[in-house]
Amino acid sequence: MHKRSLLATVPLALLLATSFAQAQHKHVHGEGKLDVVIDKGLITLDLELPLDAAVGFERPPKNGKEKAALADAAKALNATANLFVPTPAAQCSVQSTEVKVPFTGGDDQHGQHPHEGESHHADIDANYVFKCANPATLKGIETTLFNTFKRLYRLEVQRTGPGGQGAQRLAPRNPVLTW
Ligand SMILES: [Zn+2]
């Protein structure tokens, strides 16, 4: 193949791969994802929420009220011990909390992905780590996310831990992950 056409091909392939990856990254409004790993007394939670589920919009805030809604969401998502309650007997304490809410003055491109020519979508990403003094008694984790975010109606959970891997769907009437 002539050298020049090879060079022309590479960016195109890259472009296709990127747009394919972006197209794959769809979210469903009202539905979040939670990955939970329980390992050696540590619980790691990775949460992904459509921004829409937290504040009802997925674009830069237009006014003070929307800015306040984003700030309230970020505050609630940083209150780790309120959001997730592991089995009390396991005596788990918060080790770390990392929350990225788009349009709150950090990396505003974060979590944004174009969607078929219409407006952008945006995701909240958060990572939480708990350390448990009595991991043997750990039987579940209750979440208050549905109380905090009324637009959230489903949480798809993937769990990896002592009992192996499992999936569970949480909802306002069933906010407890058990294993
Ligand atoms: Zn969206």
PDB file of C-alpha atoms and ligand atoms in Angstrom:
ATOM      1  CA  MET A   1       0.000   0.000   0.000  1.00  0.00           C
ATOM      2  CA  HIS A   2       1.332   3.435  -0.926  1.00  0.00           C
ATOM      3  CA  LYS A   3       2.792   5.091   2.239  1.00  0.00           C
ATOM      4  CA  ARG A   4       0.575   8.229   1.962  1.00  0.00           C
ATOM      5  CA  SER A   5      -2.713   6.219   1.812  1.00  0.00           C
ATOM      6  CA  LEU A   6      -1.558   4.213   4.864  1.00  0.00           C
ATOM      7  CA  LEU A   7      -1.176   7.477   6.804  1.00  0.00           C
ATOM      8  CA  ALA A   8      -4.607   8.581   5.612  1.00  0.00           C
ATOM      9  CA  THR A   9      -6.113   5.302   6.860  1.00  0.00           C
ATOM     10  CA  VAL A  10      -4.809   5.400  10.427  1.00  0.00           C
ATOM     11  CA  PRO A  11      -6.639   8.571  11.623  1.00  0.00           C
ATOM     12  CA  LEU A  12      -9.840   7.296  10.023  1.00  0.00           C
ATOM     13  CA  ALA A  13      -9.569   3.992  11.890  1.00  0.00           C
ATOM     14  CA  LEU A  14      -8.885   5.905  15.079  1.00  0.00           C
ATOM     15  CA  LEU A  15     -11.857   8.157  14.425  1.00  0.00           C
ATOM     16  CA  LEU A  16     -14.125   5.190  13.829  1.00  0.00           C
ATOM     17  CA  ALA A  17     -12.914   3.451  16.984  1.00  0.00           C
ATOM     18  CA  THR A  18     -13.524   6.568  19.065  1.00  0.00           C
ATOM     19  CA  SER A  19     -17.000   7.222  17.753  1.00  0.00           C
ATOM     20  CA  PHE A  20     -17.826   3.507  18.151  1.00  0.00           C
ATOM     21  CA  ALA A  21     -16.660   3.683  21.790  1.00  0.00           C
ATOM     22  CA  GLN A  22     -18.723   6.840  22.365  1.00  0.00           C
ATOM     23  CA  ALA A  23     -21.777   5.271  20.717  1.00  0.00           C
ATOM     24  CA  GLN A  24     -21.377   2.237  23.008  1.00  0.00           C
ATOM     25  CA  HIS A  25     -21.346   4.503  26.051  1.00  0.00           C
ATOM     26  CA  LYS A  26     -25.090   4.965  26.409  1.00  0.00           C
ATOM     27  CA  HIS A  27     -26.844   5.561  29.655  1.00  0.00           C
ATOM     28  CA  VAL A  28     -30.494   5.219  30.531  1.00  0.00           C
ATOM     29  CA  HIS A  29     -32.075   8.124  32.340  1.00  0.00           C
ATOM     30  CA  GLY A  30     -33.186   7.102  35.814  1.00  0.00           C
ATOM     31  CA  GLU A  31     -30.812   4.145  35.872  1.00  0.00           C
ATOM     32  CA  GLY A  32     -27.390   4.010  37.489  1.00  0.00           C
ATOM     33  CA  LYS A  33     -24.599   1.461  37.603  1.00  0.00           C
ATOM     34  CA  LEU A  34     -22.749   0.310  40.687  1.00  0.00           C
ATOM     35  CA  ASP A  35     -19.720  -1.988  40.739  1.00  0.00           C
ATOM     36  CA  VAL A  36     -18.953  -3.425  44.183  1.00  0.00           C
ATOM     37  CA  VAL A  37     -15.769  -5.311  45.058  1.00  0.00           C
ATOM     38  CA  ILE A  38     -15.352  -6.864  48.510  1.00  0.00           C
ATOM     39  CA  ASP A  39     -11.785  -7.966  49.147  1.00  0.00           C
ATOM     40  CA  LYS A  40      -9.767  -8.489  52.324  1.00  0.00           C
ATOM     41  CA  GLY A  41     -12.044  -6.340  54.473  1.00  0.00           C
ATOM     42  CA  LEU A  42     -12.161  -3.523  51.919  1.00  0.00           C
ATOM     43  CA  ILE A  43     -15.322  -2.564  50.049  1.00  0.00           C
ATOM     44  CA  THR A  44     -14.789  -0.597  46.842  1.00  0.00           C
ATOM     45  CA  LEU A  45     -17.815   0.972  45.163  1.00  0.00           C
ATOM     46  CA  ASP A  46     -17.761   2.508  41.698  1.00  0.00           C
ATOM     47  CA  LEU A  47     -20.916   4.467  40.928  1.00  0.00           C
ATOM     48  CA  GLU A  48     -21.998   5.868  37.548  1.00  0.00           C
ATOM     49  CA  LEU A  49     -25.155   7.975  37.403  1.00  0.00           C
ATOM     50  CA  PRO A  50     -26.639   9.920  34.516  1.00  0.00           C
ATOM     51  CA  LEU A  51     -26.444  13.569  35.584  1.00  0.00           C
ATOM     52  CA  ASP A  52     -30.122  13.768  34.661  1.00  0.00           C
ATOM     53  CA  ALA A  53     -30.956  11.404  37.557  1.00  0.00           C
ATOM     54  CA  ALA A  54     -29.338  13.806  40.033  1.00  0.00           C
ATOM     55  CA  VAL A  55     -30.398  17.255  38.776  1.00  0.00           C
ATOM     56  CA  GLY A  56     -32.731  16.822  35.790  1.00  0.00           C
ATOM     57  CA  PHE A  57     -30.387  18.294  33.136  1.00  0.00           C
ATOM     58  CA  GLU A  58     -27.140  17.331  31.367  1.00  0.00           C
ATOM     59  CA  ARG A  59     -25.584  20.595  30.232  1.00  0.00           C
ATOM     60  CA  PRO A  60     -23.910  23.576  31.903  1.00  0.00           C
ATOM     61  CA  PRO A  61     -26.182  25.256  34.479  1.00  0.00           C
ATOM     62  CA  LYS A  62     -28.160  28.238  33.145  1.00  0.00           C
ATOM     63  CA  ASN A  63     -28.861  29.980  36.442  1.00  0.00           C
ATOM     64  CA  GLY A  64     -28.169  30.092  40.173  1.00  0.00           C
ATOM     65  CA  LYS A  65     -30.875  27.524  40.921  1.00  0.00           C
ATOM     66  CA  GLU A  66     -29.273  24.971  38.600  1.00  0.00           C
ATOM     67  CA  LYS A  67     -25.820  25.737  39.972  1.00  0.00           C
ATOM     68  CA  ALA A  68     -27.195  25.132  43.483  1.00  0.00           C
ATOM     69  CA  ALA A  69     -28.745  21.829  42.354  1.00  0.00           C
ATOM     70  CA  LEU A  70     -25.345  20.658  41.088  1.00  0.00           C
ATOM     71  CA  ALA A  71     -23.667  21.747  44.335  1.00  0.00           C
ATOM     72  CA  ASP A  72     -26.322  19.939  46.411  1.00  0.00           C
ATOM     73  CA  ALA A  73     -25.858  16.774  44.350  1.00  0.00           C
ATOM     74  CA  ALA A  74     -22.079  16.916  44.796  1.00  0.00           C
ATOM     75  CA  LYS A  75     -22.524  17.462  48.552  1.00  0.00           C
ATOM     76  CA  ALA A  76     -24.909  14.506  48.874  1.00  0.00           C
ATOM     77  CA  LEU A  77     -22.573  12.261  46.847  1.00  0.00           C
ATOM     78  CA  ASN A  78     -19.663  13.158  49.126  1.00  0.00           C
ATOM     79  CA  ALA A  79     -21.626  12.116  52.245  1.00  0.00           C
ATOM     80  CA  THR A  80     -20.406   8.523  51.859  1.00  0.00           C
ATOM     81  CA  ALA A  81     -21.483   7.202  55.279  1.00  0.00           C
ATOM     82  CA  ASN A  82     -25.039   8.432  54.581  1.00  0.00           C
ATOM     83  CA  LEU A  83     -25.184   7.008  51.067  1.00  0.00           C
ATOM     84  CA  PHE A  84     -23.969   3.475  51.787  1.00  0.00           C
ATOM     85  CA  VAL A  85     -24.563   1.531  55.011  1.00  0.00           C
ATOM     86  CA  PRO A  86     -22.780  -1.837  55.230  1.00  0.00           C
ATOM     87  CA  THR A  87     -23.893  -4.430  57.810  1.00  0.00           C
ATOM     88  CA  PRO A  88     -23.378  -2.528  61.120  1.00  0.00           C
ATOM     89  CA  ALA A  89     -21.745  -5.536  62.845  1.00  0.00           C
ATOM     90  CA  ALA A  90     -18.965  -5.428  60.231  1.00  0.00           C
ATOM     91  CA  GLN A  91     -17.863  -2.038  61.612  1.00  0.00           C
ATOM     92  CA  CYS A  92     -16.947  -0.487  58.291  1.00  0.00           C
ATOM     93  CA  SER A  93     -15.520   3.031  58.111  1.00  0.00           C
ATOM     94  CA  VAL A  94     -15.022   5.291  55.109  1.00  0.00           C
ATOM     95  CA  GLN A  95     -11.449   5.231  53.731  1.00  0.00           C
ATOM     96  CA  SER A  96     -11.810   7.416  50.664  1.00  0.00           C
ATOM     97  CA  THR A  97     -14.366   9.269  48.550  1.00  0.00           C
ATOM     98  CA  GLU A  98     -13.855  10.599  45.037  1.00  0.00           C
ATOM     99  CA  VAL A  99     -16.765  12.246  43.240  1.00  0.00           C
ATOM    100  CA  LYS A 100     -16.799  13.824  39.771  1.00  0.00           C
ATOM    101  CA  VAL A 101     -19.924  15.832  38.935  1.00  0.00           C
ATOM    102  CA  PRO A 102     -19.863  17.511  35.501  1.00  0.00           C
ATOM    103  CA  PHE A 103     -20.262  21.287  35.275  1.00  0.00           C
ATOM    104  CA  THR A 104     -19.190  21.936  38.866  1.00  0.00           C
ATOM    105  CA  GLY A 105     -16.118  23.890  37.897  1.00  0.00           C
ATOM    106  CA  GLY A 106     -13.716  20.912  37.605  1.00  0.00           C
ATOM    107  CA  ASP A 107     -13.062  19.187  34.295  1.00  0.00           C
ATOM    108  CA  ASP A 108     -16.337  20.151  32.610  1.00  0.00           C
ATOM    109  CA  GLN A 109     -15.701  17.776  29.718  1.00  0.00           C
ATOM    110  CA  HIS A 110     -15.738  14.959  32.248  1.00  0.00           C
ATOM    111  CA  GLY A 111     -18.419  12.343  31.653  1.00  0.00           C
ATOM    112  CA  GLN A 112     -19.806  14.095  28.618  1.00  0.00           C
ATOM    113  CA  HIS A 113     -20.561  12.130  25.491  1.00  0.00           C
ATOM    114  CA  PRO A 114     -22.342  13.246  22.351  1.00  0.00           C
ATOM    115  CA  HIS A 115     -25.382  11.216  21.383  1.00  0.00           C
ATOM    116  CA  GLU A 116     -26.547  10.825  17.789  1.00  0.00           C
ATOM    117  CA  GLY A 117     -26.514  14.489  16.800  1.00  0.00           C
ATOM    118  CA  GLU A 118     -28.842  15.604  19.633  1.00  0.00           C
ATOM    119  CA  SER A 119     -27.722  17.236  22.911  1.00  0.00           C
ATOM    120  CA  HIS A 120     -24.969  15.879  25.059  1.00  0.00           C
ATOM    121  CA  HIS A 121     -25.387  13.440  27.878  1.00  0.00           C
ATOM    122  CA  ALA A 122     -23.288  13.558  31.029  1.00  0.00           C
ATOM    123  CA  ASP A 123     -22.420  11.125  33.792  1.00  0.00           C
ATOM    124  CA  ILE A 124     -21.492  11.460  37.419  1.00  0.00           C
ATOM    125  CA  ASP A 125     -18.658   9.131  38.422  1.00  0.00           C
ATOM    126  CA  ALA A 126     -17.855   8.359  42.041  1.00  0.00           C
ATOM    127  CA  ASN A 127     -15.524   5.970  43.837  1.00  0.00           C
ATOM    128  CA  TYR A 128     -15.875   5.011  47.476  1.00  0.00           C
ATOM    129  CA  VAL A 129     -13.767   2.753  49.724  1.00  0.00           C
ATOM    130  CA  PHE A 130     -14.766   1.357  53.114  1.00  0.00           C
ATOM    131  CA  LYS A 131     -12.579  -0.639  55.494  1.00  0.00           C
ATOM    132  CA  CYS A 132     -14.318  -3.187  57.725  1.00  0.00           C
ATOM    133  CA  ALA A 133     -13.028  -4.336  61.120  1.00  0.00           C
ATOM    134  CA  ASN A 134     -15.186  -7.502  61.055  1.00  0.00           C
ATOM    135  CA  PRO A 135     -15.466  -8.437  57.376  1.00  0.00           C
ATOM    136  CA  ALA A 136     -16.713 -11.941  58.249  1.00  0.00           C
ATOM    137  CA  THR A 137     -20.029 -10.434  59.413  1.00  0.00           C
ATOM    138  CA  LEU A 138     -20.509  -8.356  56.257  1.00  0.00           C
ATOM    139  CA  LYS A 139     -23.756  -9.532  54.642  1.00  0.00           C
ATOM    140  CA  GLY A 140     -24.976  -6.545  52.702  1.00  0.00           C
ATOM    141  CA  ILE A 141     -24.945  -2.827  51.922  1.00  0.00           C
ATOM    142  CA  GLU A 142     -27.996  -0.569  52.044  1.00  0.00           C
ATOM    143  CA  THR A 143     -28.057   2.565  49.913  1.00  0.00           C
ATOM    144  CA  THR A 144     -30.020   5.788  50.382  1.00  0.00           C
ATOM    145  CA  LEU A 145     -29.373   6.942  46.804  1.00  0.00           C
ATOM    146  CA  PHE A 146     -33.071   6.570  45.929  1.00  0.00           C
ATOM    147  CA  ASN A 147     -34.042   8.864  48.825  1.00  0.00           C
ATOM    148  CA  THR A 148     -31.458  11.438  47.760  1.00  0.00           C
ATOM    149  CA  PHE A 149     -32.222  11.343  44.028  1.00  0.00           C
ATOM    150  CA  LYS A 150     -35.932  10.955  43.304  1.00  0.00           C
ATOM    151  CA  ARG A 151     -35.325  10.669  39.534  1.00  0.00           C
ATOM    152  CA  LEU A 152     -33.271   7.528  40.128  1.00  0.00           C
ATOM    153  CA  TYR A 153     -35.449   4.422  39.936  1.00  0.00           C
ATOM    154  CA  ARG A 154     -32.977   1.628  39.248  1.00  0.00           C
ATOM    155  CA  LEU A 155     -29.405   0.686  40.113  1.00  0.00           C
ATOM    156  CA  GLU A 156     -27.761  -2.180  38.243  1.00  0.00           C
ATOM    157  CA  VAL A 157     -25.206  -3.718  40.596  1.00  0.00           C
ATOM    158  CA  GLN A 158     -22.277  -5.986  39.721  1.00  0.00           C
ATOM    159  CA  ARG A 159     -20.740  -7.532  42.813  1.00  0.00           C
ATOM    160  CA  THR A 160     -17.461  -9.398  43.210  1.00  0.00           C
ATOM    161  CA  GLY A 161     -16.482 -10.791  46.583  1.00  0.00           C
ATOM    162  CA  PRO A 162     -16.071 -13.768  48.916  1.00  0.00           C
ATOM    163  CA  GLY A 163     -19.258 -15.307  47.551  1.00  0.00           C
ATOM    164  CA  GLY A 164     -18.021 -15.007  43.948  1.00  0.00           C
ATOM    165  CA  GLN A 165     -19.631 -12.716  41.373  1.00  0.00           C
ATOM    166  CA  GLY A 166     -23.253 -11.673  41.200  1.00  0.00           C
ATOM    167  CA  ALA A 167     -25.612  -9.112  39.771  1.00  0.00           C
ATOM    168  CA  GLN A 168     -28.551  -7.476  41.508  1.00  0.00           C
ATOM    169  CA  ARG A 169     -31.023  -4.761  40.612  1.00  0.00           C
ATOM    170  CA  LEU A 170     -31.785  -2.250  43.355  1.00  0.00           C
ATOM    171  CA  ALA A 171     -34.799   0.039  43.388  1.00  0.00           C
ATOM    172  CA  PRO A 172     -36.533   2.476  45.777  1.00  0.00           C
ATOM    173  CA  ARG A 173     -38.469  -0.415  47.362  1.00  0.00           C
ATOM    174  CA  ASN A 174     -35.431  -2.665  47.449  1.00  0.00           C
ATOM    175  CA  PRO A 175     -32.360  -0.549  48.297  1.00  0.00           C
ATOM    176  CA  VAL A 176     -30.325  -3.323  49.975  1.00  0.00           C
ATOM    177  CA  LEU A 177     -27.563  -5.236  48.208  1.00  0.00           C
ATOM    178  CA  THR A 178     -27.237  -8.672  49.844  1.00  0.00           C
ATOM    179  CA  TRP A 179     -25.109 -11.751  49.250  1.00  0.00           C
TER     180      TRP A 179
HETATM  181 ZN    ZN B   1     -28.395  11.374  29.309  1.00  0.00          ZN
END
